[in-house]
mmCIF file of C-alpha atoms in Angstrom:
data_model
loop_
_atom_site.group_PDB
_atom_site.id
_atom_site.type_symbol
_atom_site.label_atom_id
_atom_site.label_comp_id
_atom_site.label_asym_id
_atom_site.label_seq_id
_atom_site.Cartn_x
_atom_site.Cartn_y
_atom_site.Cartn_z
ATOM 1 C CA MET A 1 -0.116 0.067 0.038
ATOM 2 C CA LYS A 2 1.208 3.577 -0.829
ATOM 3 C CA ILE A 3 1.266 6.405 1.547
ATOM 4 C CA TYR A 4 1.810 10.148 0.385
ATOM 5 C CA ILE A 5 3.000 12.568 3.207
ATOM 6 C CA ASP A 6 3.796 16.398 3.028
ATOM 7 C CA LEU A 7 5.755 18.150 5.353
ATOM 8 C CA GLU A 8 3.033 19.340 7.631
ATOM 9 C CA HIS A 9 1.728 15.963 8.362
ATOM 10 C CA TYR A 10 5.235 14.469 8.560
ATOM 11 C CA ILE A 11 6.079 17.195 11.524
ATOM 12 C CA SER A 12 2.665 16.358 13.048
ATOM 13 C CA PHE A 13 3.301 12.723 13.044
ATOM 14 C CA LEU A 14 6.567 13.409 14.969
ATOM 15 C CA SER A 15 5.127 15.312 17.742
ATOM 16 C CA ARG A 16 3.143 11.798 18.629
ATOM 17 C CA GLU A 17 6.350 10.136 19.466
ATOM 18 C CA SER A 18 5.181 9.511 23.047
ATOM 19 C CA ASP A 19 1.936 7.922 21.765
ATOM 20 C CA GLU A 20 1.577 4.307 22.738
ATOM 21 C CA HIS A 21 0.906 3.257 19.113
ATOM 22 C CA TYR A 22 3.695 5.333 17.767
ATOM 23 C CA MET A 23 6.331 2.705 17.238
ATOM 24 C CA ASN A 24 3.701 0.253 15.825
ATOM 25 C CA CYS A 25 2.880 2.886 13.004
ATOM 26 C CA VAL A 26 6.681 3.436 12.722
ATOM 27 C CA HIS A 27 6.957 -0.210 11.882
ATOM 28 C CA MET A 28 3.958 0.032 9.616
ATOM 29 C CA LEU A 29 5.679 2.800 7.699
ATOM 30 C CA GLN A 30 8.957 0.813 7.544
ATOM 31 C CA CYS A 31 7.684 -2.578 6.389
ATOM 32 C CA ASP A 32 4.234 -2.275 5.074
ATOM 33 C CA LEU A 33 4.069 1.183 3.310
ATOM 34 C CA ASP A 34 5.298 2.521 0.120
ATOM 35 C CA ILE A 35 6.424 5.960 1.253
ATOM 36 C CA HIS A 36 6.112 8.861 -1.083
ATOM 37 C CA PHE A 37 7.292 12.287 0.421
ATOM 38 C CA THR A 38 5.911 15.479 -1.382
ATOM 39 C CA PHE A 39 8.981 17.522 -0.105
ATOM 40 C CA ALA A 40 12.551 17.320 -0.832
ATOM 41 C CA LYS A 41 14.978 15.548 1.617
ATOM 42 C CA ASP A 42 16.861 18.683 2.277
ATOM 43 C CA GLU A 43 13.798 20.259 4.033
ATOM 44 C CA LEU A 44 14.658 17.875 6.990
ATOM 45 C CA LEU A 45 17.856 19.817 7.676
ATOM 46 C CA LYS A 46 15.795 23.042 8.230
ATOM 47 C CA LEU A 47 13.742 21.749 10.982
ATOM 48 C CA LYS A 48 13.881 23.081 14.499
ATOM 49 C CA LYS A 49 16.321 21.223 16.706
ATOM 50 C CA ASP A 50 13.795 19.284 18.847
ATOM 51 C CA ILE A 51 11.861 18.449 15.774
ATOM 52 C CA LYS A 52 14.937 17.542 13.662
ATOM 53 C CA ALA A 53 16.015 15.079 16.663
ATOM 54 C CA LYS A 54 12.996 13.491 16.438
ATOM 55 C CA SER A 55 13.139 13.237 12.614
ATOM 56 C CA ASP A 56 16.547 11.821 12.778
ATOM 57 C CA ARG A 57 15.453 8.974 15.070
ATOM 58 C CA LEU A 58 12.361 8.209 12.874
ATOM 59 C CA PHE A 59 14.303 8.517 9.704
ATOM 60 C CA ASN A 60 17.122 5.988 10.958
ATOM 61 C CA LYS A 61 14.348 3.530 11.171
ATOM 62 C CA LEU A 62 12.656 4.115 8.057
ATOM 63 C CA GLN A 63 15.297 3.810 5.723
ATOM 64 C CA THR A 64 16.461 0.343 7.034
ATOM 65 C CA ASN A 65 15.005 -3.088 7.022
ATOM 66 C CA ARG A 66 12.046 -1.862 4.797
ATOM 67 C CA GLY A 67 11.163 -5.617 3.711
ATOM 68 C CA LYS A 68 9.229 -5.755 0.703
ATOM 69 C CA SER A 69 8.714 -1.862 0.899
ATOM 70 C CA SER A 70 9.898 0.194 -2.279
ATOM 71 C CA PRO A 71 12.794 2.976 -1.601
ATOM 72 C CA ILE A 72 11.670 6.098 -0.001
ATOM 73 C CA GLN A 73 10.547 8.474 -2.628
ATOM 74 C CA TRP A 74 11.288 12.416 -2.238
ATOM 75 C CA ASN A 75 9.501 15.352 -4.340
ATOM 76 C CA ALA A 76 6.749 12.931 -5.050
ATOM 77 C CA GLN A 77 3.862 14.374 -7.310
ATOM 78 C CA THR A 78 0.686 13.686 -5.646
ATOM 79 C CA PRO A 79 -1.555 11.475 -7.993
ATOM 80 C CA THR A 80 -4.500 12.875 -10.310
ATOM 81 C CA ILE A 81 -7.521 11.178 -9.216
ATOM 82 C CA GLN A 82 -10.268 10.905 -11.295
ATOM 83 C CA PHE A 83 -13.878 9.368 -10.200
ATOM 84 C CA ASP A 84 -14.799 8.330 -13.771
ATOM 85 C CA GLY A 85 -13.435 4.727 -13.488
ATOM 86 C CA THR A 86 -10.221 5.416 -15.553
ATOM 87 C CA THR A 87 -7.889 6.160 -12.195
ATOM 88 C CA ILE A 88 -5.667 2.916 -11.130
ATOM 89 C CA SER A 89 -7.864 1.315 -8.475
ATOM 90 C CA ASP A 90 -4.918 1.085 -6.177
ATOM 91 C CA LEU A 91 -4.772 4.871 -5.580
ATOM 92 C CA PHE A 92 -8.115 4.311 -3.650
ATOM 93 C CA SER A 93 -6.681 2.128 -1.325
ATOM 94 C CA THR A 94 -3.741 4.511 -0.482
ATOM 95 C CA ILE A 95 -3.244 6.666 2.601
ATOM 96 C CA TYR A 96 -2.957 10.345 2.226
ATOM 97 C CA PHE A 97 -1.046 12.500 4.641
ATOM 98 C CA LEU A 98 -1.910 15.717 2.618
ATOM 99 C CA SER A 99 -3.483 18.993 3.384
ATOM 100 C CA LYS A 100 -4.901 19.480 0.032
ATOM 101 C CA ASN A 101 -8.024 21.486 -0.222
ATOM 102 C CA ASP A 102 -8.385 21.686 -3.984
ATOM 103 C CA ASP A 103 -11.654 21.037 -5.746
ATOM 104 C CA GLU A 104 -10.378 18.254 -7.399
ATOM 105 C CA TYR A 105 -9.933 16.429 -4.227
ATOM 106 C CA SER A 106 -12.983 17.434 -2.447
ATOM 107 C CA GLU A 107 -14.462 13.971 -3.273
ATOM 108 C CA LEU A 108 -11.621 12.317 -1.852
ATOM 109 C CA ASN A 109 -11.602 13.981 1.543
ATOM 110 C CA VAL A 110 -12.785 10.931 3.193
ATOM 111 C CA LEU A 111 -9.362 9.280 2.378
ATOM 112 C CA PHE A 112 -7.333 12.392 3.454
ATOM 113 C CA THR A 113 -5.962 12.518 6.992
ATOM 114 C CA LYS A 114 -6.494 15.837 9.034
ATOM 115 C CA LYS A 115 -3.305 17.165 10.673
ATOM 116 C CA GLY A 116 -3.018 15.400 14.091
ATOM 117 C CA ASP A 117 -4.842 12.178 13.242
ATOM 118 C CA GLU A 118 -1.945 10.488 11.659
ATOM 119 C CA ILE A 119 -1.916 7.599 14.230
ATOM 120 C CA LYS A 120 -5.697 7.542 14.352
ATOM 121 C CA ARG A 121 -5.685 6.673 10.530
ATOM 122 C CA LEU A 122 -2.911 4.246 10.540
ATOM 123 C CA THR A 123 -4.078 2.109 13.613
ATOM 124 C CA ASN A 124 -7.528 2.134 11.884
ATOM 125 C CA LEU A 125 -5.708 -0.206 9.237
ATOM 126 C CA TYR A 126 -5.234 -2.756 12.055
ATOM 127 C CA ILE A 127 -7.964 -5.479 13.165
ATOM 128 C CA GLU A 128 -9.170 -4.324 16.378
ATOM 129 C CA LYS A 129 -6.412 -1.858 16.693
ATOM 130 C CA ARG A 130 -3.651 -4.674 16.919
ATOM 131 C CA TYR A 131 -1.157 -5.204 14.646
ATOM 132 C CA ILE A 132 -2.389 -8.076 12.825
ATOM 133 C CA PRO A 133 -3.200 -8.427 8.979
ATOM 134 C CA SER A 134 -6.165 -11.049 9.510
ATOM 135 C CA LYS A 135 -8.672 -11.995 12.059
ATOM 136 C CA GLN A 136 -11.106 -14.739 12.206
ATOM 137 C CA TYR A 137 -14.457 -14.472 14.422
ATOM 138 C CA SER A 138 -16.688 -17.148 15.394
ATOM 139 C CA ILE A 139 -20.305 -16.334 13.867
ATOM 140 C CA ARG A 140 -21.516 -18.248 16.915
ATOM 141 C CA ASP A 141 -20.487 -15.586 19.123
ATOM 142 C CA MET A 142 -22.145 -13.082 17.008
ATOM 143 C CA GLN A 143 -25.165 -11.136 18.158
ATOM 144 C CA ASP A 144 -25.209 -8.024 15.600
ATOM 145 C CA TRP A 145 -22.815 -6.777 13.163
ATOM 146 C CA SER A 146 -20.914 -4.763 15.632
ATOM 147 C CA VAL A 147 -17.763 -6.562 14.764
ATOM 148 C CA ILE A 148 -17.885 -4.851 11.199
ATOM 149 C CA GLN A 149 -18.604 -1.624 12.746
ATOM 150 C CA GLN A 150 -15.636 -1.914 14.958
ATOM 151 C CA ASN A 151 -13.193 -2.747 12.321
ATOM 152 C CA SER A 152 -14.508 -0.397 9.595
ATOM 153 C CA SER A 153 -12.478 2.086 7.719
ATOM 154 C CA PRO A 154 -13.223 5.118 5.829
ATOM 155 C CA CYS A 155 -14.277 4.145 2.116
ATOM 156 C CA THR A 156 -15.361 5.628 -0.900
ATOM 157 C CA ASP A 157 -16.594 2.300 -2.385
ATOM 158 C CA ILE A 158 -18.366 -0.941 -0.949
ATOM 159 C CA ILE A 159 -18.437 -3.895 -3.286
ATOM 160 C CA ILE A 160 -20.373 -6.776 -2.034
ATOM 161 C CA VAL A 161 -20.295 -10.317 -3.782
ATOM 162 C CA ASP A 162 -22.795 -12.604 -2.291
ATOM 163 C CA ARG A 163 -25.101 -14.607 -4.667
ATOM 164 C CA TYR A 164 -27.757 -15.181 -1.938
ATOM 165 C CA LEU A 165 -27.646 -11.832 -0.444
ATOM 166 C CA PHE A 166 -31.320 -11.064 -1.061
ATOM 167 C CA ALA A 167 -32.611 -14.610 -0.697
ATOM 168 C CA ILE A 168 -34.528 -14.142 2.273
ATOM 169 C CA SER A 169 -37.744 -12.321 3.241
ATOM 170 C CA GLU A 170 -37.295 -8.837 2.551
ATOM 171 C CA ALA A 171 -38.543 -8.312 6.383
ATOM 172 C CA PHE A 172 -35.137 -9.610 7.494
ATOM 173 C CA TYR A 173 -33.085 -7.169 5.322
ATOM 174 C CA GLU A 174 -32.796 -4.577 7.949
ATOM 175 C CA ASP A 175 -31.329 -7.349 10.059
ATOM 176 C CA ASN A 176 -28.614 -7.989 7.653
ATOM 177 C CA ILE A 177 -27.610 -6.177 4.259
ATOM 178 C CA PHE A 178 -29.139 -2.971 5.599
ATOM 179 C CA SER A 179 -27.420 -3.167 9.048
ATOM 180 C CA ILE A 180 -24.187 -4.331 7.538
ATOM 181 C CA LEU A 181 -24.163 -1.071 5.481
ATOM 182 C CA GLU A 182 -24.801 1.032 8.523
ATOM 183 C CA SER A 183 -22.025 -0.436 10.266
ATOM 184 C CA LEU A 184 -19.595 0.200 7.159
ATOM 185 C CA CYS A 185 -20.657 3.823 7.347
ATOM 186 C CA HIS A 186 -19.492 4.074 10.926
ATOM 187 C CA GLN A 187 -16.210 5.754 9.788
ATOM 188 C CA VAL A 188 -17.743 7.443 6.627
ATOM 189 C CA VAL A 189 -19.007 10.562 5.610
ATOM 190 C CA ASN A 190 -19.372 10.292 1.937
ATOM 191 C CA ILE A 191 -19.486 6.690 0.498
ATOM 192 C CA GLN A 192 -19.724 7.326 -3.552
ATOM 193 C CA ASN A 193 -20.440 3.703 -4.879
ATOM 194 C CA ILE A 194 -22.108 0.492 -3.622
ATOM 195 C CA ILE A 195 -21.631 -2.316 -6.106
ATOM 196 C CA VAL A 196 -23.693 -5.695 -5.388
ATOM 197 C CA PHE A 197 -22.910 -9.015 -7.207
ATOM 198 C CA THR A 198 -25.753 -11.402 -6.779
ATOM 199 C CA LEU A 199 -28.414 -13.743 -8.354
ATOM 200 C CA PRO A 200 -31.647 -11.986 -9.707
ATOM 201 C CA SER A 201 -33.818 -14.518 -8.327
ATOM 202 C CA TYR A 202 -33.935 -17.570 -6.042
ATOM 203 C CA LEU A 203 -36.168 -20.676 -5.231
ATOM 204 C CA TYR A 204 -38.229 -20.974 -2.028
ATOM 205 C CA ASN A 205 -40.347 -24.290 -1.801
ATOM 206 C CA ASP A 206 -39.580 -24.740 -5.306
ATOM 207 C CA LYS A 207 -41.027 -21.323 -6.204
ATOM 208 C CA PRO A 208 -38.948 -18.683 -7.869
ATOM 209 C CA PHE A 209 -38.825 -15.318 -6.449
ATOM 210 C CA GLY A 210 -37.480 -12.377 -8.377
ATOM 211 C CA ILE A 211 -35.505 -9.897 -6.615
ATOM 212 C CA ARG A 212 -36.900 -6.336 -6.225
ATOM 213 C CA PHE A 213 -33.722 -4.391 -7.115
ATOM 214 C CA ASP A 214 -35.687 -1.046 -7.572
ATOM 215 C CA TYR A 215 -37.131 -1.312 -4.066
ATOM 216 C CA ILE A 216 -33.626 -2.355 -2.664
ATOM 217 C CA GLU A 217 -31.813 0.509 -4.545
ATOM 218 C CA LYS A 218 -34.197 3.070 -3.123
ATOM 219 C CA LYS A 219 -33.915 1.838 0.504
ATOM 220 C CA ILE A 220 -30.108 1.736 0.370
ATOM 221 C CA LYS A 221 -29.908 5.280 -1.150
ATOM 222 C CA GLN A 222 -32.133 6.721 1.761
ATOM 223 C CA LEU A 223 -30.269 4.631 4.385
ATOM 224 C CA ILE A 224 -26.928 6.056 3.282
ATOM 225 C CA PHE A 225 -28.291 9.438 2.912
ATOM 226 C CA ASN A 226 -29.850 9.451 6.400
ATOM 227 C CA ARG A 227 -26.416 8.381 7.674
ATOM 228 C CA THR A 228 -24.091 10.565 5.764
ATOM 229 C CA GLY A 229 -26.046 13.190 4.132
ATOM 230 C CA ARG A 230 -25.045 11.908 0.938
ATOM 231 C CA THR A 231 -26.981 9.746 -1.738
ATOM 232 C CA PRO A 232 -24.600 6.928 -3.263
ATOM 233 C CA ASN A 233 -24.589 5.525 -6.395
ATOM 234 C CA VAL A 234 -25.963 1.902 -6.386
ATOM 235 C CA THR A 235 -25.307 -0.945 -8.907
ATOM 236 C CA PHE A 236 -26.224 -4.311 -9.198
ATOM 237 C CA VAL A 237 -24.495 -7.025 -11.434
ATOM 238 C CA GLU A 238 -26.927 -9.940 -12.168
ATOM 239 C CA LEU A 239 -24.767 -13.242 -11.607
ATOM 240 C CA LYS A 240 -25.561 -16.366 -13.878
ATOM 241 C CA LYS A 241 -26.157 -19.342 -11.483
ATOM 242 C CA GLY A 242 -23.983 -22.300 -12.624
ATOM 243 C CA THR A 243 -21.945 -20.517 -15.202
ATOM 244 C CA PRO A 244 -18.387 -19.209 -14.917
ATOM 245 C CA TYR A 245 -20.195 -15.974 -14.238
ATOM 246 C CA ASP A 246 -21.141 -16.934 -10.507
ATOM 247 C CA LYS A 247 -19.501 -16.498 -7.522
ATOM 248 C CA HIS A 248 -19.790 -18.915 -4.401
ATOM 249 C CA ASP A 249 -17.608 -17.384 -1.915
ATOM 250 C CA ARG A 250 -18.946 -14.285 -0.201
ATOM 251 C CA TYR A 251 -16.918 -10.821 0.215
ATOM 252 C CA ILE A 252 -17.403 -7.315 1.253
ATOM 253 C CA ILE A 253 -14.647 -5.199 -0.342
ATOM 254 C CA THR A 254 -13.836 -1.625 1.022
ATOM 255 C CA ASN A 255 -10.715 0.614 0.115
ATOM 256 C CA TYR A 256 -8.802 -0.643 3.098
ATOM 257 C CA LYS A 257 -10.529 -3.768 4.542
ATOM 258 C CA CYS A 258 -12.073 -6.990 3.203
ATOM 259 C CA PHE A 259 -14.577 -9.048 4.961
ATOM 260 C CA ALA A 260 -15.175 -12.784 3.851
ATOM 261 C CA SER A 261 -17.733 -15.058 4.955
ATOM 262 C CA GLY A 262 -18.383 -18.853 3.854
ATOM 263 C CA ASP A 263 -21.873 -18.429 4.264
ATOM 264 C CA SER A 264 -24.181 -15.503 2.738
ATOM 265 C CA PHE A 265 -24.273 -12.402 4.971
ATOM 266 C CA ASN A 266 -27.778 -13.339 6.226
ATOM 267 C CA TYR A 267 -27.005 -14.267 9.373
ATOM 268 C CA PHE A 268 -29.926 -12.976 11.328
ATOM 269 C CA GLU A 269 -33.828 -13.129 11.556
ATOM 270 C CA GLY A 270 -34.498 -10.610 14.287
ATOM 271 C CA LYS A 271 -32.275 -11.663 17.247
ATOM 272 C CA ASN A 272 -31.965 -15.122 16.198
ATOM 273 C CA LEU A 273 -28.855 -16.307 14.408
ATOM 274 C CA LYS A 274 -29.974 -18.103 11.142
ATOM 275 C CA THR A 275 -26.752 -18.866 9.361
ATOM 276 C CA LYS A 276 -25.090 -22.357 9.333
ATOM 277 C CA GLY A 277 -21.617 -20.878 8.609
ATOM 278 C CA ASP A 278 -18.819 -20.959 11.160
ATOM 279 C CA TRP A 279 -16.495 -18.046 10.664
ATOM 280 C CA LEU A 280 -16.423 -14.504 9.706
ATOM 281 C CA MET A 281 -12.830 -13.282 8.297
ATOM 282 C CA ILE A 282 -11.566 -9.690 8.375
ATOM 283 C CA HIS A 283 -8.533 -8.853 6.401
ATOM 284 C CA SER A 284 -6.638 -5.457 6.219
ATOM 285 C CA LEU A 285 -5.368 -4.462 2.816
ATOM 286 C CA LEU A 286 -2.433 -2.902 4.498
ATOM 287 C CA ASP A 287 -0.905 -6.294 4.174
ATOM 288 C CA ARG A 288 0.582 -6.323 0.745
ATOM 289 C CA ASP A 289 -0.497 -9.932 0.179
ATOM 290 C CA ASN A 290 -4.130 -9.363 1.096
ATOM 291 C CA LEU A 291 -4.047 -6.023 -1.238
ATOM 292 C CA GLY A 292 -2.710 -8.118 -4.106
ATOM 293 C CA ILE A 293 -5.233 -10.618 -3.692
ATOM 294 C CA ILE A 294 -7.993 -8.309 -3.659
ATOM 295 C CA ILE A 295 -6.453 -6.270 -6.716
ATOM 296 C CA GLU A 296 -6.351 -9.642 -8.653
ATOM 297 C CA TYR A 297 -10.027 -10.433 -7.746
ATOM 298 C CA LEU A 298 -11.100 -7.201 -8.882
ATOM 299 C CA GLY A 299 -9.938 -8.372 -12.410
ATOM 300 C CA THR A 300 -12.311 -11.447 -11.876
ATOM 301 C CA LEU A 301 -15.034 -9.099 -11.165
ATOM 302 C CA GLN A 302 -14.307 -7.073 -14.349
ATOM 303 C CA GLU A 303 -14.562 -10.153 -16.492
ATOM 304 C CA ILE A 304 -17.995 -10.994 -14.809
ATOM 305 C CA ILE A 305 -19.197 -7.338 -15.434
ATOM 306 C CA LYS A 306 -18.484 -7.914 -19.015
ATOM 307 C CA ASN A 307 -20.757 -10.917 -19.346
ATOM 308 C CA CYS A 308 -23.680 -10.217 -16.992
ATOM 309 C CA SER A 309 -26.717 -7.872 -16.882
ATOM 310 C CA ILE A 310 -26.299 -4.632 -14.811
ATOM 311 C CA ARG A 311 -28.871 -2.471 -13.134
ATOM 312 C CA GLY A 312 -28.398 1.019 -11.577
ATOM 313 C CA ASP A 313 -25.970 3.703 -11.534
ATOM 314 C CA LYS A 314 -23.058 1.624 -12.958
ATOM 315 C CA LYS A 315 -20.440 3.669 -11.135
ATOM 316 C CA SER A 316 -17.265 2.730 -9.306
ATOM 317 C CA ASN A 317 -13.814 3.815 -8.572
ATOM 318 C CA TYR A 318 -12.459 0.215 -8.721
ATOM 319 C CA LEU A 319 -14.538 -1.378 -11.787
ATOM 320 C CA GLN A 320 -15.661 -0.252 -15.121
ATOM 321 C CA PHE A 321 -19.088 -0.613 -16.614
#
């Protein structure tokens, strides 16, 4: 994962040297993130004496034992980001420690970090604020979707892949998909796009039922608007059961996290646990292997889009329609 850091945020991060999470964040910068400083290295020589001492300590760590991280870049150009599906998708899974307020970035403010919040943003990439790339949760211990809320991260996009997501009574949508979306909104002020890959119909007692996509789209848009003050784009990709353009495994992918389930994300009927599934997995895309897997999987979803019917707004920062 990439991170862009300007001088103002660099100095702000140094001022948090006494924070209990500071050294874990340093290790993250050292081993997990490809660092792009937007200022010249010579600027470090101009820092005040006390700040320079902290900078020297930090930089001595950052430039050694970088693992698979790329060499530190200086005078990096901040990437131009377009919201038309043409920008390289990993730029939406990038950390921005920048003070940009230009109009071109106004839509991306959810991914930008306020000065003073650098450690808060980095620790948000953890699972349960612990320095681990993935964690497995027993569904049997779940009573609601709070585990998703507690591990939510800022995002512009939510991509849901679940063939039977709506194969339940509409009365229980509130307990499942709608509650999941509310939980994912916990860290978000402007979700732009929600994309759902699912089957367009299902059988119940050998009787076919079609999914009311228009009704669901309206409900989701109202739900997100009530929570964030913004109406998102909502898109449905109709999977083709029994063909290469179907997906069995269930995923929820956001800019910095992936939630994986063996069973559909229809765990509850009211307060009762309904699913036969055992585990919910949460993966941080801070881990370069996790991120690489998801970027590759997005390519698979792109192929599905080319061969399936699409409903809704057809907008995504990760996929093209």
